Amino acid sequence: MNKSELTAALAAKTGLAKKDAEKALNAVVDVITETLTAGDKVQIVGFGSFEVKERPARTARNPRTGEEIEIEASKAPVFKAGKALKTTVNG
């Protein structure tokens, strides 16, 4: 499912116009993005949580040449599914 399909499903489920559903979806995505950028965690009970994990700098090896390269430290957004979501998906 892509974003436009999600918007259409959201509109059908809530009775909102597609334009309003798209605004709501964009707002949710924006708020989650802003919260993660600020270094905070977003928890939606029954669904899951979004947070930022720190990846330390490390040394890796280029598989073609065998040359060692340095990979800089970075931050990665991660999603952890909640128990209710896992239970529902697993039937």
mmCIF file of N, CA and C in Angstrom:
data_model
loop_
_atom_site.group_PDB
_atom_site.id
_atom_site.type_symbol
_atom_site.label_atom_id
_atom_site.label_comp_id
_atom_site.label_asym_id
_atom_site.label_seq_id
_atom_site.Cartn_x
_atom_site.Cartn_y
_atom_site.Cartn_z
ATOM 1 N N MET A 1 0.854 -1.173 0.000
ATOM 2 C CA MET A 1 0.000 0.000 0.000
ATOM 3 C C MET A 1 0.899 1.235 0.000
ATOM 4 N N ASN A 2 0.628 2.145 -0.927
ATOM 5 C CA ASN A 2 1.401 3.387 -0.961
ATOM 6 C C ASN A 2 0.606 4.508 -0.283
ATOM 7 N N LYS A 3 1.169 5.704 -0.297
ATOM 8 C CA LYS A 3 0.562 6.808 0.439
ATOM 9 C C LYS A 3 -0.824 7.183 -0.102
ATOM 10 N N SER A 4 -0.997 7.185 -1.417
ATOM 11 C CA SER A 4 -2.310 7.558 -1.962
ATOM 12 C C SER A 4 -3.356 6.493 -1.649
ATOM 13 N N GLU A 5 -2.960 5.222 -1.637
ATOM 14 C CA GLU A 5 -3.887 4.154 -1.263
ATOM 15 C C GLU A 5 -4.242 4.245 0.227
ATOM 16 N N LEU A 6 -3.245 4.588 1.042
ATOM 17 C CA LEU A 6 -3.487 4.766 2.466
ATOM 18 C C LEU A 6 -4.437 5.936 2.710
ATOM 19 N N THR A 7 -4.248 7.012 1.976
ATOM 20 C CA THR A 7 -5.136 8.177 2.085
ATOM 21 C C THR A 7 -6.563 7.802 1.710
ATOM 22 N N ALA A 8 -6.727 7.042 0.627
ATOM 23 C CA ALA A 8 -8.056 6.625 0.194
ATOM 24 C C ALA A 8 -8.709 5.717 1.236
ATOM 25 N N ALA A 9 -7.942 4.797 1.807
ATOM 26 C CA ALA A 9 -8.472 3.898 2.840
ATOM 27 C C ALA A 9 -8.862 4.681 4.096
ATOM 28 N N LEU A 10 -8.040 5.652 4.460
ATOM 29 C CA LEU A 10 -8.325 6.498 5.612
ATOM 30 C C LEU A 10 -9.610 7.300 5.391
ATOM 31 N N ALA A 11 -9.770 7.834 4.180
ATOM 32 C CA ALA A 11 -10.978 8.592 3.840
ATOM 33 C C ALA A 11 -12.211 7.691 3.916
ATOM 34 N N ALA A 12 -12.104 6.476 3.403
ATOM 35 C CA ALA A 12 -13.232 5.546 3.425
ATOM 36 C C ALA A 12 -13.584 5.130 4.852
ATOM 37 N N LYS A 13 -12.579 4.908 5.682
ATOM 38 C CA LYS A 13 -12.790 4.444 7.058
ATOM 39 C C LYS A 13 -13.396 5.537 7.950
ATOM 40 N N THR A 14 -12.983 6.796 7.710
ATOM 41 C CA THR A 14 -13.417 7.891 8.583
ATOM 42 C C THR A 14 -14.587 8.705 8.031
ATOM 43 N N GLY A 15 -14.850 8.578 6.733
ATOM 44 C CA GLY A 15 -15.900 9.385 6.124
ATOM 45 C C GLY A 15 -15.426 10.778 5.746
ATOM 46 N N LEU A 16 -14.132 11.038 5.895
ATOM 47 C CA LEU A 16 -13.571 12.336 5.502
ATOM 48 C C LEU A 16 -13.404 12.394 3.989
ATOM 49 N N ALA A 17 -13.331 13.592 3.462
ATOM 50 C CA ALA A 17 -12.996 13.758 2.053
ATOM 51 C C ALA A 17 -11.533 13.362 1.876
ATOM 52 N N LYS A 18 -11.186 12.904 0.672
ATOM 53 C CA LYS A 18 -9.798 12.484 0.424
ATOM 54 C C LYS A 18 -8.809 13.600 0.734
ATOM 55 N N LYS A 19 -9.187 14.824 0.405
ATOM 56 C CA LYS A 19 -8.306 15.969 0.645
ATOM 57 C C LYS A 19 -8.066 16.153 2.146
ATOM 58 N N ASP A 20 -9.112 16.007 2.953
ATOM 59 C CA ASP A 20 -8.982 16.136 4.408
ATOM 60 C C ASP A 20 -8.200 14.965 5.002
ATOM 61 N N ALA A 21 -8.433 13.768 4.467
ATOM 62 C CA ALA A 21 -7.690 12.587 4.932
ATOM 63 C C ALA A 21 -6.205 12.741 4.626
ATOM 64 N N GLU A 22 -5.898 13.298 3.463
ATOM 65 C CA GLU A 22 -4.494 13.523 3.098
ATOM 66 C C GLU A 22 -3.847 14.544 4.029
ATOM 67 N N LYS A 23 -4.580 15.606 4.368
ATOM 68 C CA LYS A 23 -4.069 16.607 5.310
ATOM 69 C C LYS A 23 -3.794 15.966 6.674
ATOM 70 N N ALA A 24 -4.715 15.119 7.136
ATOM 71 C CA ALA A 24 -4.555 14.457 8.433
ATOM 72 C C ALA A 24 -3.349 13.522 8.420
ATOM 73 N N LEU A 25 -3.220 12.745 7.365
ATOM 74 C CA LEU A 25 -2.088 11.820 7.250
ATOM 75 C C LEU A 25 -0.770 12.588 7.201
ATOM 76 N N ASN A 26 -0.714 13.648 6.412
ATOM 77 C CA ASN A 26 0.500 14.471 6.329
ATOM 78 C C ASN A 26 0.841 15.085 7.684
ATOM 79 N N ALA A 27 -0.182 15.508 8.421
ATOM 80 C CA ALA A 27 0.046 16.104 9.739
ATOM 81 C C ALA A 27 0.638 15.078 10.701
ATOM 82 N N VAL A 28 0.118 13.859 10.687
ATOM 83 C CA VAL A 28 0.636 12.799 11.562
ATOM 84 C C VAL A 28 2.095 12.497 11.221
ATOM 85 N N VAL A 29 2.387 12.360 9.937
ATOM 86 C CA VAL A 29 3.759 12.086 9.510
ATOM 87 C C VAL A 29 4.690 13.231 9.904
ATOM 88 N N ASP A 30 4.235 14.466 9.720
ATOM 89 C CA ASP A 30 5.041 15.640 10.090
ATOM 90 C C ASP A 30 5.329 15.678 11.590
ATOM 91 N N VAL A 31 4.319 15.407 12.403
ATOM 92 C CA VAL A 31 4.501 15.440 13.860
ATOM 93 C C VAL A 31 5.475 14.341 14.299
ATOM 94 N N ILE A 32 5.328 13.156 13.750
ATOM 95 C CA ILE A 32 6.252 12.068 14.091
ATOM 96 C C ILE A 32 7.675 12.438 13.674
ATOM 97 N N THR A 33 7.836 12.976 12.481
ATOM 98 C CA THR A 33 9.159 13.373 11.987
ATOM 99 C C THR A 33 9.784 14.447 12.866
ATOM 100 N N GLU A 34 9.011 15.467 13.212
ATOM 101 C CA GLU A 34 9.519 16.551 14.059
ATOM 102 C C GLU A 34 9.905 16.043 15.448
ATOM 103 N N THR A 35 9.100 15.142 15.992
ATOM 104 C CA THR A 35 9.380 14.596 17.321
ATOM 105 C C THR A 35 10.656 13.769 17.315
ATOM 106 N N LEU A 36 10.836 12.933 16.297
ATOM 107 C CA LEU A 36 12.054 12.125 16.197
ATOM 108 C C LEU A 36 13.281 13.000 15.961
ATOM 109 N N THR A 37 13.122 14.045 15.167
ATOM 110 C CA THR A 37 14.233 14.966 14.901
ATOM 111 C C THR A 37 14.670 15.657 16.188
ATOM 112 N N ALA A 38 13.716 15.930 17.075
ATOM 113 C CA ALA A 38 14.026 16.568 18.352
ATOM 114 C C ALA A 38 14.653 15.579 19.347
ATOM 115 N N GLY A 39 14.702 14.296 18.974
ATOM 116 C CA GLY A 39 15.319 13.299 19.834
ATOM 117 C C GLY A 39 14.358 12.606 20.783
ATOM 118 N N ASP A 40 13.063 12.854 20.604
ATOM 119 C CA ASP A 40 12.060 12.236 21.462
ATOM 120 C C ASP A 40 11.499 10.961 20.833
ATOM 121 N N LYS A 41 10.716 10.241 21.607
ATOM 122 C CA LYS A 41 10.117 8.979 21.181
ATOM 123 C C LYS A 41 8.617 9.177 21.008
ATOM 124 N N VAL A 42 8.020 8.486 20.031
ATOM 125 C CA VAL A 42 6.579 8.537 19.808
ATOM 126 C C VAL A 42 6.021 7.150 20.094
ATOM 127 N N GLN A 43 5.099 7.059 21.064
ATOM 128 C CA GLN A 43 4.478 5.786 21.408
ATOM 129 C C GLN A 43 2.984 5.860 21.126
ATOM 130 N N ILE A 44 2.487 4.892 20.371
ATOM 131 C CA ILE A 44 1.063 4.787 20.103
ATOM 132 C C ILE A 44 0.632 3.450 20.704
ATOM 133 N N VAL A 45 -0.040 3.514 21.836
ATOM 134 C CA VAL A 45 -0.419 2.311 22.570
ATOM 135 C C VAL A 45 -1.264 1.400 21.681
ATOM 136 N N GLY A 46 -0.912 0.132 21.640
ATOM 137 C CA GLY A 46 -1.628 -0.839 20.826
ATOM 138 C C GLY A 46 -1.103 -0.934 19.410
ATOM 139 N N PHE A 47 -0.261 -0.007 19.007
ATOM 140 C CA PHE A 47 0.288 -0.015 17.646
ATOM 141 C C PHE A 47 1.790 -0.229 17.678
ATOM 142 N N GLY A 48 2.525 0.686 18.323
ATOM 143 C CA GLY A 48 3.972 0.554 18.395
ATOM 144 C C GLY A 48 4.629 1.864 18.755
ATOM 145 N N SER A 49 5.948 1.881 18.630
ATOM 146 C CA SER A 49 6.686 3.094 18.969
ATOM 147 C C SER A 49 7.744 3.393 17.919
ATOM 148 N N PHE A 50 7.963 4.679 17.740
ATOM 149 C CA PHE A 50 8.997 5.177 16.842
ATOM 150 C C PHE A 50 10.064 5.819 17.712
ATOM 151 N N GLU A 51 11.336 5.551 17.414
ATOM 152 C CA GLU A 51 12.416 6.205 18.142
ATOM 153 C C GLU A 51 13.649 6.285 17.254
ATOM 154 N N VAL A 52 14.646 7.013 17.732
ATOM 155 C CA VAL A 52 15.888 7.174 16.992
ATOM 156 C C VAL A 52 16.978 6.390 17.704
ATOM 157 N N LYS A 53 17.684 5.555 16.970
ATOM 158 C CA LYS A 53 18.798 4.783 17.517
ATOM 159 C C LYS A 53 20.105 5.384 17.009
ATOM 160 N N GLU A 54 21.071 5.455 17.901
ATOM 161 C CA GLU A 54 22.406 5.942 17.540
ATOM 162 C C GLU A 54 23.225 4.778 16.984
ATOM 163 N N ARG A 55 23.844 4.987 15.854
ATOM 164 C CA ARG A 55 24.758 3.998 15.292
ATOM 165 C C ARG A 55 26.173 4.541 15.447
ATOM 166 N N PRO A 56 27.030 3.840 16.163
ATOM 167 C CA PRO A 56 28.388 4.340 16.365
ATOM 168 C C PRO A 56 29.225 4.260 15.090
ATOM 169 N N ALA A 57 30.298 5.034 15.056
ATOM 170 C CA ALA A 57 31.231 4.953 13.934
ATOM 171 C C ALA A 57 31.876 3.574 13.965
ATOM 172 N N ARG A 58 32.222 3.068 12.783
ATOM 173 C CA ARG A 58 32.833 1.742 12.738
ATOM 174 C C ARG A 58 33.710 1.601 11.510
ATOM 175 N N THR A 59 34.516 0.578 11.525
ATOM 176 C CA THR A 59 35.363 0.262 10.386
ATOM 177 C C THR A 59 34.730 -0.899 9.639
ATOM 178 N N ALA A 60 34.616 -0.765 8.317
ATOM 179 C CA ALA A 60 34.035 -1.818 7.485
ATOM 180 C C ALA A 60 35.028 -2.168 6.384
ATOM 181 N N ARG A 61 34.702 -3.182 5.633
ATOM 182 C CA ARG A 61 35.589 -3.614 4.559
ATOM 183 C C ARG A 61 34.821 -3.611 3.245
ATOM 184 N N ASN A 62 35.425 -3.010 2.213
ATOM 185 C CA ASN A 62 34.849 -3.008 0.878
ATOM 186 C C ASN A 62 34.952 -4.447 0.344
ATOM 187 N N PRO A 63 33.823 -5.093 0.002
ATOM 188 C CA PRO A 63 33.879 -6.489 -0.422
ATOM 189 C C PRO A 63 34.610 -6.715 -1.750
ATOM 190 N N ARG A 64 34.643 -5.713 -2.611
ATOM 191 C CA ARG A 64 35.335 -5.873 -3.901
ATOM 192 C C ARG A 64 36.848 -5.790 -3.762
ATOM 193 N N THR A 65 37.306 -4.791 -3.014
ATOM 194 C CA THR A 65 38.749 -4.548 -2.948
ATOM 195 C C THR A 65 39.379 -5.047 -1.661
ATOM 196 N N GLY A 66 38.574 -5.282 -0.651
ATOM 197 C CA GLY A 66 39.115 -5.690 0.636
ATOM 198 C C GLY A 66 39.652 -4.519 1.439
ATOM 199 N N GLU A 67 39.548 -3.310 0.887
ATOM 200 C CA GLU A 67 40.054 -2.104 1.545
ATOM 201 C C GLU A 67 39.166 -1.739 2.733
ATOM 202 N N GLU A 68 39.795 -1.350 3.834
ATOM 203 C CA GLU A 68 39.038 -0.914 5.007
ATOM 204 C C GLU A 68 38.566 0.519 4.806
ATOM 205 N N ILE A 69 37.320 0.778 5.210
ATOM 206 C CA ILE A 69 36.764 2.131 5.119
ATOM 207 C C ILE A 69 36.136 2.482 6.458
ATOM 208 N N GLU A 70 36.102 3.765 6.753
ATOM 209 C CA GLU A 70 35.494 4.250 7.994
ATOM 210 C C GLU A 70 34.067 4.694 7.703
ATOM 211 N N ILE A 71 33.143 4.221 8.499
ATOM 212 C CA ILE A 71 31.749 4.636 8.384
ATOM 213 C C ILE A 71 31.448 5.537 9.572
ATOM 214 N N GLU A 72 30.940 6.729 9.278
ATOM 215 C CA GLU A 72 30.670 7.721 10.318
ATOM 216 C C GLU A 72 29.500 7.297 11.200
ATOM 217 N N ALA A 73 29.459 7.834 12.399
ATOM 218 C CA ALA A 73 28.333 7.614 13.302
ATOM 219 C C ALA A 73 27.095 8.245 12.673
ATOM 220 N N SER A 74 25.935 7.648 12.925
ATOM 221 C CA SER A 74 24.698 8.183 12.364
ATOM 222 C C SER A 74 23.523 7.863 13.285
ATOM 223 N N LYS A 75 22.396 8.435 12.948
ATOM 224 C CA LYS A 75 21.157 8.173 13.673
ATOM 225 C C LYS A 75 20.192 7.507 12.703
ATOM 226 N N ALA A 76 19.434 6.532 13.195
ATOM 227 C CA ALA A 76 18.484 5.826 12.339
ATOM 228 C C ALA A 76 17.124 5.748 13.024
ATOM 229 N N PRO A 77 16.058 6.154 12.318
ATOM 230 C CA PRO A 77 14.725 6.004 12.889
ATOM 231 C C PRO A 77 14.328 4.527 12.852
ATOM 232 N N VAL A 78 13.723 4.041 13.931
ATOM 233 C CA VAL A 78 13.290 2.645 13.989
ATOM 234 C C VAL A 78 11.854 2.577 14.509
ATOM 235 N N PHE A 79 11.161 1.525 14.102
ATOM 236 C CA PHE A 79 9.802 1.279 14.563
ATOM 237 C C PHE A 79 9.777 -0.069 15.255
ATOM 238 N N LYS A 80 9.166 -0.103 16.428
ATOM 239 C CA LYS A 80 9.003 -1.353 17.167
ATOM 240 C C LYS A 80 7.510 -1.596 17.325
ATOM 241 N N ALA A 81 7.027 -2.698 16.760
ATOM 242 C CA ALA A 81 5.601 -3.017 16.822
ATOM 243 C C ALA A 81 5.183 -3.341 18.244
ATOM 244 N N GLY A 82 3.999 -2.900 18.604
ATOM 245 C CA GLY A 82 3.444 -3.181 19.924
ATOM 246 C C GLY A 82 2.832 -4.576 19.982
ATOM 247 N N LYS A 83 2.559 -5.034 21.176
ATOM 248 C CA LYS A 83 2.038 -6.384 21.391
ATOM 249 C C LYS A 83 0.701 -6.590 20.662
ATOM 250 N N ALA A 84 -0.202 -5.617 20.751
ATOM 251 C CA ALA A 84 -1.514 -5.751 20.123
ATOM 252 C C ALA A 84 -1.383 -5.879 18.602
ATOM 253 N N LEU A 85 -0.499 -5.103 17.995
ATOM 254 C CA LEU A 85 -0.287 -5.181 16.547
ATOM 255 C C LEU A 85 0.289 -6.543 16.172
ATOM 256 N N LYS A 86 1.269 -7.005 16.913
ATOM 257 C CA LYS A 86 1.867 -8.314 16.645
ATOM 258 C C LYS A 86 0.830 -9.422 16.734
ATOM 259 N N THR A 87 -0.003 -9.357 17.761
ATOM 260 C CA THR A 87 -1.042 -10.376 17.960
ATOM 261 C C THR A 87 -2.034 -10.372 16.812
ATOM 262 N N THR A 88 -2.446 -9.192 16.386
ATOM 263 C CA THR A 88 -3.403 -9.072 15.293
ATOM 264 C C THR A 88 -2.836 -9.592 13.981
ATOM 265 N N VAL A 89 -1.587 -9.233 13.694
ATOM 266 C CA VAL A 89 -0.943 -9.668 12.451
ATOM 267 C C VAL A 89 -0.754 -11.185 12.435
ATOM 268 N N ASN A 90 -0.415 -11.754 13.579
ATOM 269 C CA ASN A 90 -0.188 -13.192 13.652
ATOM 270 C C ASN A 90 -1.467 -14.013 13.780
ATOM 271 N N GLY A 91 -2.616 -13.323 13.876
ATOM 272 C CA GLY A 91 -3.902 -13.993 13.889
ATOM 273 C C GLY A 91 -4.193 -14.706 15.166
#
